[in-house]
Coordinates of C-alpha atoms and ligand atoms in Angstrom, one line a residue:
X41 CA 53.7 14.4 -1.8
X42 CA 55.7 16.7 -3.7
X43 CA 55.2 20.1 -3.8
X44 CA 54.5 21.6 -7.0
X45 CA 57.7 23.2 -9.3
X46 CA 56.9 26.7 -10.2
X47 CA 59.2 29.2 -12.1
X48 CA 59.9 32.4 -9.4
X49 CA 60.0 35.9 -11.4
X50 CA 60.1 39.4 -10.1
X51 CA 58.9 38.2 -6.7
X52 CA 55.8 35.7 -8.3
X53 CA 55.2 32.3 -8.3
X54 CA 54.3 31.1 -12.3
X55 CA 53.9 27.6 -13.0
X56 CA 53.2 28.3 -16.6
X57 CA 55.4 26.8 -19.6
X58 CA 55.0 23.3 -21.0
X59 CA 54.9 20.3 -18.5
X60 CA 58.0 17.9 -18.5
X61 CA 58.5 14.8 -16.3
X62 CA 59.7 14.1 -13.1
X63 CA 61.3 10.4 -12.7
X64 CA 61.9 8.6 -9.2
X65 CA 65.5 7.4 -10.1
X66 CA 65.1 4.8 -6.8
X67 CA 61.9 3.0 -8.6
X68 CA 61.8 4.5 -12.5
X69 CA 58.1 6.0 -12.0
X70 CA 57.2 8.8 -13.0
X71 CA 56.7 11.3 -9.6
X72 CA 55.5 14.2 -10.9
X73 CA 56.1 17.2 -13.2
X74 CA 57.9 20.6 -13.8
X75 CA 56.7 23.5 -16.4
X76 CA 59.5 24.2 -18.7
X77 CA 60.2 28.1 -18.9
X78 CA 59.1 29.6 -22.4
X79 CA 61.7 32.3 -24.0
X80 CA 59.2 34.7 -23.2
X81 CA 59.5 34.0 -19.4
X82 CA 63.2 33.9 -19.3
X83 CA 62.7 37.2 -21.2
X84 CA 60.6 38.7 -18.1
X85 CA 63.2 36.9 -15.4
X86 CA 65.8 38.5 -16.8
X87 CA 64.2 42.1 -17.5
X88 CA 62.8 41.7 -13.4
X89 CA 66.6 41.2 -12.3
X90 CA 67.6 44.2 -14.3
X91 CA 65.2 46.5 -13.0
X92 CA 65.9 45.1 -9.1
X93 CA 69.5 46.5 -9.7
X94 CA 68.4 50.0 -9.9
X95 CA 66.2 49.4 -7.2
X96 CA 66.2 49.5 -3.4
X97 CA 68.7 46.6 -4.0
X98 CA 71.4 48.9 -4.7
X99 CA 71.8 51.0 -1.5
X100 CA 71.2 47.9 0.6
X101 CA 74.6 48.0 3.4
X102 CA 77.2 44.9 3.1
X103 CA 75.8 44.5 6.5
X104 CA 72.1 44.3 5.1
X105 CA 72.7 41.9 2.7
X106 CA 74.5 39.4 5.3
X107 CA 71.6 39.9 7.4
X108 CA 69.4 38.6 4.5
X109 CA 71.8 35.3 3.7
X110 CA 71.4 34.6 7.6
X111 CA 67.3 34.7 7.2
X112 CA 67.9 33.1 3.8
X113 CA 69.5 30.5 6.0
X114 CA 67.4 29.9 8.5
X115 CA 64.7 29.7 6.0
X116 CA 65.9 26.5 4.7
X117 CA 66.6 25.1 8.5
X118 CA 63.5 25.7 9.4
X119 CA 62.0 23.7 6.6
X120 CA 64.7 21.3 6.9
X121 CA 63.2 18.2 6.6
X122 CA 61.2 20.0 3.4
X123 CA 64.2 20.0 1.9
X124 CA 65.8 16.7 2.5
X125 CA 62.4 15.2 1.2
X126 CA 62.8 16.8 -2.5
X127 CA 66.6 16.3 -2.6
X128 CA 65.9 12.5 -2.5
X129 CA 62.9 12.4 -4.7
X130 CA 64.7 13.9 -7.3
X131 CA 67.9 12.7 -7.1
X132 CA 67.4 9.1 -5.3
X133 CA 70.2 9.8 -3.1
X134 CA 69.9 8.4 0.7
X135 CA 68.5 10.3 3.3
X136 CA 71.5 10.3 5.1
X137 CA 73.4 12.1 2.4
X138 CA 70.9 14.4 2.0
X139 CA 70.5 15.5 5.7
X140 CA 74.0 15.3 6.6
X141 CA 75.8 16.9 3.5
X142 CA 73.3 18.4 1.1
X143 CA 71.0 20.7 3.0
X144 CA 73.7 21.6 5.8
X145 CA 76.1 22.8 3.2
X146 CA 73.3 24.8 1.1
X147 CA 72.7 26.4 5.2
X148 CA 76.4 27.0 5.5
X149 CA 76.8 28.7 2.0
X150 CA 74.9 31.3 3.3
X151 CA 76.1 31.8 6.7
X152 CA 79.7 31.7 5.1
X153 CA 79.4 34.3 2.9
X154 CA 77.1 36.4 5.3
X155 CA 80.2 36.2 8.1
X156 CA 83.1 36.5 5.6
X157 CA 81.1 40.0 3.7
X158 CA 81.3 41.7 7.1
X159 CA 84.9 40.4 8.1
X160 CA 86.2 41.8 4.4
X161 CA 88.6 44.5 4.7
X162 CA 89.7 46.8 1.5
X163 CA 92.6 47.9 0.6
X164 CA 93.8 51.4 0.0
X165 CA 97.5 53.1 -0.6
X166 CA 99.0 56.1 0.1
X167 CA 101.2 56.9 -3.0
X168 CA 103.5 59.5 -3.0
X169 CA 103.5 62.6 -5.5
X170 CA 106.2 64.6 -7.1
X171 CA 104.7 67.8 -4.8
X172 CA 104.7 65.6 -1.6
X173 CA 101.5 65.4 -0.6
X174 CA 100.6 62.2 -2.3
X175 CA 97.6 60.4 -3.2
X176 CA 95.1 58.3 -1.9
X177 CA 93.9 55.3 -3.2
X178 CA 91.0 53.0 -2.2
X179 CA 88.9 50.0 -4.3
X180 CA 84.7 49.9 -4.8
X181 CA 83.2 46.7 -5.7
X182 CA 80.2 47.1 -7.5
X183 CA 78.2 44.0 -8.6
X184 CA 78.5 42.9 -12.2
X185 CA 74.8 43.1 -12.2
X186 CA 72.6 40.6 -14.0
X187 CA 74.1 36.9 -13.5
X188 CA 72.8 33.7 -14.3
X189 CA 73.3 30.8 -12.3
X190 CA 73.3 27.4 -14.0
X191 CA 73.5 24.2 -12.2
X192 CA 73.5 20.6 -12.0
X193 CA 72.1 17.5 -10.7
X194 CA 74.3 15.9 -8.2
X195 CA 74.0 18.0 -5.4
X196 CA 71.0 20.5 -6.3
X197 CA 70.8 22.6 -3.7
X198 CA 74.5 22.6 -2.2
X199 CA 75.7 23.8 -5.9
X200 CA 73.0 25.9 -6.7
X201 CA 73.3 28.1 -3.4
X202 CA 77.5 27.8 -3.8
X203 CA 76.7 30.9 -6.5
X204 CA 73.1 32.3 -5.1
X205 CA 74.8 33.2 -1.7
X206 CA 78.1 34.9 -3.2
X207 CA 76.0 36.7 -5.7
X208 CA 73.6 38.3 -3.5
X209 CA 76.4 39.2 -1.0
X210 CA 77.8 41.2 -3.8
X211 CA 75.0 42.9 -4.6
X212 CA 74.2 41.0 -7.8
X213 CA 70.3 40.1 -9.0
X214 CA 70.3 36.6 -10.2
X215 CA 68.6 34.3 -12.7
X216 CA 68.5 30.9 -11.4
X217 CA 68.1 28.1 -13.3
X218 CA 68.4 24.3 -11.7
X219 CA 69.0 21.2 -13.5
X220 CA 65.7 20.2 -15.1
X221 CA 66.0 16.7 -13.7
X222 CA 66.3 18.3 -10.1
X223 CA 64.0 21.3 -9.9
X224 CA 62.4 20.4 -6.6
X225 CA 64.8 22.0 -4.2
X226 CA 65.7 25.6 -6.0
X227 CA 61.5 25.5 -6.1
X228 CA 61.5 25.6 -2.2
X229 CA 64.6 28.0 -2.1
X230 CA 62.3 30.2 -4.0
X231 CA 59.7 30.2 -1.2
X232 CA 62.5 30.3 1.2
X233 CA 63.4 33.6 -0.4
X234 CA 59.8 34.4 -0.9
X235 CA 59.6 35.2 2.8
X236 CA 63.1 36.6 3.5
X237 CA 62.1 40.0 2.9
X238 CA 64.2 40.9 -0.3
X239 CA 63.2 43.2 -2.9
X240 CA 61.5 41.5 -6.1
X241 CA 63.5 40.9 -9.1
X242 CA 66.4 40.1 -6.7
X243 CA 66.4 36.1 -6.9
X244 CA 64.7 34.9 -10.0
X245 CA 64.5 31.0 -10.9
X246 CA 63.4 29.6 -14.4
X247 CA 63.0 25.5 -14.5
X248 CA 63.3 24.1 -17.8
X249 CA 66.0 22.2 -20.1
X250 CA 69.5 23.0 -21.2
X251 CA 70.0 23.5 -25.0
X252 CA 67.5 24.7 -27.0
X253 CA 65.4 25.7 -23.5
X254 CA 66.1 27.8 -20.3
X255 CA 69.7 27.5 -20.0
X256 CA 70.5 28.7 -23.9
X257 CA 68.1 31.6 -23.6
X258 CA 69.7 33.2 -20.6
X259 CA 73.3 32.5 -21.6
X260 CA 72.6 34.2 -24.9
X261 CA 70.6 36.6 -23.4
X262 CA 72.1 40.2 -24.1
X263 CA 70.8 41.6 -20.4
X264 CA 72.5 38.6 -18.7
X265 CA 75.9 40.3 -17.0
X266 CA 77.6 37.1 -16.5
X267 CA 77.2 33.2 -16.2
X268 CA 78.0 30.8 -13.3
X269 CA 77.9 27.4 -14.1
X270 CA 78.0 24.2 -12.8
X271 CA 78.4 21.2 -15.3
X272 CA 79.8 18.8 -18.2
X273 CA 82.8 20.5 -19.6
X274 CA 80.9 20.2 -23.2
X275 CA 78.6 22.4 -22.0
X276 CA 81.0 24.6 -20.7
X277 CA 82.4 25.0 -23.9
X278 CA 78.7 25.9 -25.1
X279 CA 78.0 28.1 -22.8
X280 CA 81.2 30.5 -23.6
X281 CA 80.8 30.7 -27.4
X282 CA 77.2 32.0 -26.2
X283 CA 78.5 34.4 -23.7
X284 CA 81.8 35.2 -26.7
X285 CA 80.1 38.1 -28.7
X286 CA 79.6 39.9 -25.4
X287 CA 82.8 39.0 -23.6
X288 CA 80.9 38.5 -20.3
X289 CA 82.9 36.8 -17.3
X290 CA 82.3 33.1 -16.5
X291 CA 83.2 31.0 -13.6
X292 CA 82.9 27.5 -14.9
X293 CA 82.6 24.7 -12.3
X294 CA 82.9 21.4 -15.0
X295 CA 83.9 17.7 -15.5
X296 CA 86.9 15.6 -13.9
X297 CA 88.5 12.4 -13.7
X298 CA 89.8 12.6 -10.4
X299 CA 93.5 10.3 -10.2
X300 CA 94.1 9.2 -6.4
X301 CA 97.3 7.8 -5.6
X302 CA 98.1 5.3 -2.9
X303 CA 102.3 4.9 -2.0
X304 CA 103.4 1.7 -0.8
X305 CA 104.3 3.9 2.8
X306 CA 100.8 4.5 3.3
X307 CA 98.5 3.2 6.1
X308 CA 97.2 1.1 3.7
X309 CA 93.3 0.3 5.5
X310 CA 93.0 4.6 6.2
X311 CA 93.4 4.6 2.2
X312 CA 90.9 1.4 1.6
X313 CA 88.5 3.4 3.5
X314 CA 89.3 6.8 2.5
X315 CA 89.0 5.6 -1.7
X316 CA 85.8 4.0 -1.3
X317 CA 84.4 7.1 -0.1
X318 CA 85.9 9.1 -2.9
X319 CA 84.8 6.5 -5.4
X320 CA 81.2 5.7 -4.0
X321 CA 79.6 8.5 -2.3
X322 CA 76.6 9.5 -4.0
X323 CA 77.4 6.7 -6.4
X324 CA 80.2 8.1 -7.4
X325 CA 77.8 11.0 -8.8
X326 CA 80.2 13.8 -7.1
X327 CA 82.6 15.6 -9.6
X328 CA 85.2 15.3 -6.9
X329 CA 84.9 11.8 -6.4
X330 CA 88.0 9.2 -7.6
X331 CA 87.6 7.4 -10.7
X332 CA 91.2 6.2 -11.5
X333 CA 93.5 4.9 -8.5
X334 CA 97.1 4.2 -9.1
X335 CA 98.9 2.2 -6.5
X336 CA 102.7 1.8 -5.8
X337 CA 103.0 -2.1 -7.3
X338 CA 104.3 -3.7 -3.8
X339 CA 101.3 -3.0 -2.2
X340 CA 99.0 -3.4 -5.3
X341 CA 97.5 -6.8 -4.8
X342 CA 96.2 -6.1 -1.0
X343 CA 95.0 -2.6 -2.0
X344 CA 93.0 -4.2 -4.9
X345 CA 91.8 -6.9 -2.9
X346 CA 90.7 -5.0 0.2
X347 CA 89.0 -2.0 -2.4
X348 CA 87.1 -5.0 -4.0
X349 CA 85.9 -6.5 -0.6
X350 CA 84.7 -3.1 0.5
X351 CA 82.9 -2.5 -2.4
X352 CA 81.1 -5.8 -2.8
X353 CA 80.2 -5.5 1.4
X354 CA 78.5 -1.9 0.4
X355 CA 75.0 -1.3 1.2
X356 CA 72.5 2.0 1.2
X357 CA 74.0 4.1 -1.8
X358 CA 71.5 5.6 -4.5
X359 CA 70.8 4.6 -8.0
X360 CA 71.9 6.5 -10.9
X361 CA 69.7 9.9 -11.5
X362 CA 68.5 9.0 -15.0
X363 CA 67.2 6.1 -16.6
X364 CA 70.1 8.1 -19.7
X365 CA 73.0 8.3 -17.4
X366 CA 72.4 4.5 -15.9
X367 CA 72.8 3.4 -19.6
X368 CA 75.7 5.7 -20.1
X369 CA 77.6 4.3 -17.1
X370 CA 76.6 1.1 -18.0
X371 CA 77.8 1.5 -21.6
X372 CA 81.4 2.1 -20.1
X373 CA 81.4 -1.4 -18.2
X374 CA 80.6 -3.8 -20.9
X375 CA 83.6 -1.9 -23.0
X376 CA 85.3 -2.2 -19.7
X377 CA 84.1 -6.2 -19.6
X378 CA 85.5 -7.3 -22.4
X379 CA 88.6 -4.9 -22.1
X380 CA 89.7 -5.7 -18.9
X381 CA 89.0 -7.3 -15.2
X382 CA 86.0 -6.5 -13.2
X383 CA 87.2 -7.4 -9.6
X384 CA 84.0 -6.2 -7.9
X385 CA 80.3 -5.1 -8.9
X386 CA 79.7 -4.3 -13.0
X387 CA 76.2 -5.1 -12.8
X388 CA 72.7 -3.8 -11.7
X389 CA 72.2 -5.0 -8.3
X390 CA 68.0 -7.2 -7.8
X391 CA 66.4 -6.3 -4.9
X392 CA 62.8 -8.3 -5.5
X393 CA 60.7 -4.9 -5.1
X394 CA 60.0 -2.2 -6.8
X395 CA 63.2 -0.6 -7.0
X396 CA 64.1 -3.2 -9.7
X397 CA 62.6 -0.7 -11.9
X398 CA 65.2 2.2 -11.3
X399 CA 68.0 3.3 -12.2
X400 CA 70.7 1.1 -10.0
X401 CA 74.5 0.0 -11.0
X402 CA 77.2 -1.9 -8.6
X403 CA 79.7 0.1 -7.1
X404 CA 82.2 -0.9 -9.2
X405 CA 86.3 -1.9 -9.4
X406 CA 87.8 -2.5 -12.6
X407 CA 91.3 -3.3 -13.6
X408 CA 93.9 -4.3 -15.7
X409 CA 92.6 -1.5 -18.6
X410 CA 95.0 0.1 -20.8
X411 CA 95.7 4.3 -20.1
X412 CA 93.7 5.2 -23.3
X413 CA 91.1 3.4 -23.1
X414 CA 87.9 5.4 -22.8
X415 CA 87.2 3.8 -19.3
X416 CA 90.2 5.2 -17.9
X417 CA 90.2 8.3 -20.0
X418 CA 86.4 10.0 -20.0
X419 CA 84.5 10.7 -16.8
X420 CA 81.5 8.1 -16.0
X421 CA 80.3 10.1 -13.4
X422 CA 79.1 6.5 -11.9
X423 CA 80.1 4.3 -9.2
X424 CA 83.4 3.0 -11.1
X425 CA 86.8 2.8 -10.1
X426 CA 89.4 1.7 -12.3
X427 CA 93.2 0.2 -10.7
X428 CA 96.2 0.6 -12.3
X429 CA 100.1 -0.1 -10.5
X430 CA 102.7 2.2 -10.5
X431 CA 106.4 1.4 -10.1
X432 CA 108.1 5.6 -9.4
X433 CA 107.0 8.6 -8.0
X434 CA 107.4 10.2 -11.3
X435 CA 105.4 7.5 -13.1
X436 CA 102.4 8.1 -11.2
X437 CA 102.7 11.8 -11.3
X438 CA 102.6 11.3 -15.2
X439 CA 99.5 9.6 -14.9
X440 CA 97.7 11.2 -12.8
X441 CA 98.1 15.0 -14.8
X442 CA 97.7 12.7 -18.0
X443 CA 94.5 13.5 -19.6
X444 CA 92.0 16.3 -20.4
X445 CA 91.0 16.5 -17.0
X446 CA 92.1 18.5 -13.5
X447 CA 89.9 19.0 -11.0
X448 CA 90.8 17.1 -8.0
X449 CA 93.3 14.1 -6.8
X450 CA 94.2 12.4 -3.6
X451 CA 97.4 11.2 -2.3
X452 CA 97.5 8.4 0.3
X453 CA 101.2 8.6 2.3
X454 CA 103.1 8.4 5.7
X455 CA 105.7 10.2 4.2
X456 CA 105.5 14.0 5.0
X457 CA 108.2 15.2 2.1
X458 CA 106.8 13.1 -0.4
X459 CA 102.9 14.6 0.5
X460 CA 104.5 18.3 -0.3
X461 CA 106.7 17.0 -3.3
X462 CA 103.8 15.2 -5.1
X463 CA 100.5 17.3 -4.0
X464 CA 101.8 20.6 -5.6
X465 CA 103.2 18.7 -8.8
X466 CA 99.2 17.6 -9.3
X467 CA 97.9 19.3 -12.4
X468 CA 94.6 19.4 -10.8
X469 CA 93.1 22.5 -9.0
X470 CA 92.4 20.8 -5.3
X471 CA 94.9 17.9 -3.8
X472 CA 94.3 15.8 -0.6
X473 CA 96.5 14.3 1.1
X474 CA 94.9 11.5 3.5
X475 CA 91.6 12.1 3.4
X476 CA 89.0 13.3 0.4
X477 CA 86.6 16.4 0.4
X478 CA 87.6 17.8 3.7
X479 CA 86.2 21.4 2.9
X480 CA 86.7 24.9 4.1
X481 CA 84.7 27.0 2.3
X482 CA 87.5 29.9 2.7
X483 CA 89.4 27.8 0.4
X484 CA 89.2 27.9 -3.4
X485 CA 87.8 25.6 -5.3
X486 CA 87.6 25.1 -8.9
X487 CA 89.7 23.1 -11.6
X488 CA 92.1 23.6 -13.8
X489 CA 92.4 22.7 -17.6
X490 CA 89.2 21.4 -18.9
X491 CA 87.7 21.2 -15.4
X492 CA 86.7 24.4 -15.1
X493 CA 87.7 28.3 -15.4
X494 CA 88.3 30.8 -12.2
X495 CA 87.9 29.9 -8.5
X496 CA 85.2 29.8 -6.2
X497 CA 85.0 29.8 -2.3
X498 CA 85.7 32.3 0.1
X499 CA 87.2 35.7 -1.4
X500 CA 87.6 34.2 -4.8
X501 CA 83.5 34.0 -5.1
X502 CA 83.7 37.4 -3.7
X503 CA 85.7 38.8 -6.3
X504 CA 84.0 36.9 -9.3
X505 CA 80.7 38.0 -8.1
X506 CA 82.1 41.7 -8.1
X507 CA 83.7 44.3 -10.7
X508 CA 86.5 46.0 -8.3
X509 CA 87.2 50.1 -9.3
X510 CA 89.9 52.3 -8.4
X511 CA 89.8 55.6 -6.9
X512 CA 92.5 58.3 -6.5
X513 CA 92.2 61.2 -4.9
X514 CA 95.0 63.9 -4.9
X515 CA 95.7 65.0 -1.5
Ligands
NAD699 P1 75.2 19.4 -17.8 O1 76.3 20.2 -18.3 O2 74.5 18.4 -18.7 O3 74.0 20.3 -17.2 C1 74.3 21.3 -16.2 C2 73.3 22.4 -16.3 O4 73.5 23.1 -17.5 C3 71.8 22.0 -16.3 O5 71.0 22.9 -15.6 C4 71.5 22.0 -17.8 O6 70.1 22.1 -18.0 C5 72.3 23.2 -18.3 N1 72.6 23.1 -19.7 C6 72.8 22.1 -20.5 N2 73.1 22.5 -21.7 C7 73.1 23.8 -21.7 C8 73.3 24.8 -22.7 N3 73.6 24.6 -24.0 N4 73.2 26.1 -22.3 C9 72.9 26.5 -21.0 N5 72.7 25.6 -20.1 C10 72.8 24.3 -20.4 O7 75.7 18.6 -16.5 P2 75.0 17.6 -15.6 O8 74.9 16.3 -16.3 O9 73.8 18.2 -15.0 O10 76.0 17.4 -14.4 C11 77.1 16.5 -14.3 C12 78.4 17.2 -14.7 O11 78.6 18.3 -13.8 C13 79.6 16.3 -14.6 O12 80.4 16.5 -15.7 C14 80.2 16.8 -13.3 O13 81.6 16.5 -13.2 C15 80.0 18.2 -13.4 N6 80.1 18.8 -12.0 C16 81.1 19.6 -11.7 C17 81.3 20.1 -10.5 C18 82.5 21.0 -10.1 O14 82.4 21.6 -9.1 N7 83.5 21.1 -10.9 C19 80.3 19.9 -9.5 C20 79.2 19.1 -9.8 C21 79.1 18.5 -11.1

């Protein structure tokens, strides 16, 4: 039984606003529902953050505030199983994933940030003066104040808290505001926070739709400081003409179409294995996963052949989280279907029970589809993989930084030169060289081109999240 969605504002629970839907992507039913924040209630969210900043908020220690991220922490572990419960009902996605990667990760964006604030050490100069007894100078980061954090509905929880933690370890008050079709998790973060002892105001959450709803309201929102958003490049896009007349900062997580590319010198099975996890986890509903593989031509056929027999042998991945982006992805493989070869999957797998009602597609290999065609070009977001040869190193560094796109790639190769050469020449803002989404949250993370703006992880949250000032003294 689902717990019910509420809005969180200045330290309240409020489930008022108009009811919208919750589906169950594994069976198409409807499993509940979600109020949908008025623009009076964003209003209030917003004006409750503002006046936390001037609070007892503000003279809370570095030290204080990692404290809190470690009791925000162990306020989702010890609800664990809480957690994993709503990040499957809403998004459909195996208990495994969500109990080995979603949850741990939201529990290890805290503690990150909580152990890296107290490790960070500031600069400061000694400058000398004409007179000779110089001048010190040392930085202050100060929070930017206000921020709204937007996310989406892959990985609920892990993305949301990716911004909540770095935020509040700057000092920040925050506006939350989850993907409508994924509410249930940032709903029990709320609670989580509820009993972690910060001041109210602090961590706000509004549920409630994108355009038109929620997320327009605070981004155009004159007290909102500065947006961090996870999404669809479009929207990103959106999002900045509504932040323009205000010039406030963004850090824009958005879309890809990840390239991997597999050299003849590789250990061929390692990068088998290694591309159906970046094309099929989660249903190939992570922005980092692979949706276009190029492969050095001699070793072509057995790549393709051994992709397709891994894909057709896999068992226990989620459906798609709408009934709109299962028609979407679908959409792409009959264009694909009548464009090209469909070596494994392209259809919606019958099981004979109720989940023949949900939103399910095939993980997928296509191939033989030209480089324009939209396929190969757009993201699906889906459990699709498209296979393409490649005869030079230069030829499949043109077509892998060919496109709107650069967020992520992967390189499979035994050769150590070539791994250096060809991962730095990747127009893309994360490479990985064999093996996919091995993380270190010290590391930054964040695309380039239309996949996003700024970097996050590690420092480079810390410094997004924070407005750093100079001060000289005369000695
Ligand atoms: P989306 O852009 O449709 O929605 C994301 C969030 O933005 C939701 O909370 C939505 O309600 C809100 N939103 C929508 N329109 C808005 C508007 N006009 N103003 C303010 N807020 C608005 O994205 P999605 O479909 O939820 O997520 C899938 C996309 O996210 C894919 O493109 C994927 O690649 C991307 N993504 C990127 C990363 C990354 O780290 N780069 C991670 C995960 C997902």
């Amino acid at each position: 039984m689902r717990s019910p969605v509420r809005h969180y504002v200045g330290g309240g629970f409020d489930g008022s606003g108009v009811p919208f839907p919750l589906v169950d992507p594994v069976r198409g039913t409807t499993a509940g529902e979600a109020p949908a924040a008025s623009r009076e209630l964003v209003d209030r969210a917003v004006d409750a953050a503002r006046a936390a900043l001037s609070g007892p908020w503000a003279s809370w220690s570095p030290a204080e505030r990692a404290r809190l991220l470690h009791r925000i922490a162990d306020g989702i572990e010890a609800r664990f199983e809480e957690f994993v419960d709503a990040e499957c009902a809403d998004t459909g996605k195996p208990r495994e994933l969500a109990s080995t990667v979603d949850i741990p990760r939201a529990v290890a964006n805290f503690r990150s940030y909580a152990d890296l604030l107290v490790g960070r050490a500031e600069r400061s100069w000694n400058t000398p003066t004409p007179d000779g007894r110089g001048a010190l100078n040392y930085t202050v980061h100060k929070p930017l104040g206000v921020v709204a954090v937007i996310s989406p509905w892959n990985l609920p929880l892990l993305l949301l808290t990716w911004k909540v933690a770095p935020a509040l370890a700057t000092g920040n008050t925050v506006v939350a505001k989850p993907s409508e079709l994924t509410p249930g998790t940032a709903c029990l973060l709320a609670e989580v926070m509820a009993g972690a002892e910060l001041p109210p105001g602090v961590f706000n959450l509004v549920h409630g739709g994108g355009g038109d709803a929620a997320g327009q309201w605070l981004t155009e929102h004159p007290g909102v400081d500065a947006v961090a958003f996870t999404g669809e490049s479009r929207t990103g896009s959106t999002i900045m003409r509504a932040v323009a007349g205000r010039l406030a900062p963004v850090s824009f997580e958005l879309g890809g179409k990840n390239a991997g590319l597999v050299f003849a010198d590789a250990d061929l099975e390692r990068a088998v294995e290694g591309t159906l996890r970046s094309a099929f986890t989660h249903s190939g509903q992570v922005c980092l996963c692979t949706e276009r593989v190029y492969v050095e031509r001699p070793v072509f056929d057995a790549f393709a052949e051994a992709l397709a027999a891994g894909a057709r042998e896999l068992t226990g991945y989620g459906p798609m989280v709408s009934a709109a982006h299962r028609d979407k992805v679908l959409g792409y493989l009959g264009k694909a279907a009548a464009d090209g070869r469909i070596l494994a999957g392209g259809g919606v797998p019958r099981f004979g029970d109720d989940r023949d009602g949900g939103f399910w597609v095939e993980p997928t290999v296509l191939t033989g589809l030209p480089e324009d065609h939209p396929a190969v070009r757009e993201e699906i977001f889906g459990p699709v993989v498209h296979l393409a040869p490649f005869d030079t190193e230069e030829e499949a560094l043109a077509l892998a930084n060919a496109g709107p796109y650069g967020l992520a790639a992967t390189v499979w190769t035994g050769d150590v030169s070539r791994a250096h050469r060809v991962a730095p020449a990747l127009d893309v803002g994360i490479a990985w060289v064999n093996t996919w989404n091995l993380r270190d949250l010290r590391t930054p993370f964040g695309g380039v081109k239309a996949s996003g703006i700024g970097r996050e992880g590690g420092d480079h949250s810390l410094d997004f999240f924070s407005e750093p000032m100079n001060v000289c003294v005369k000695l």
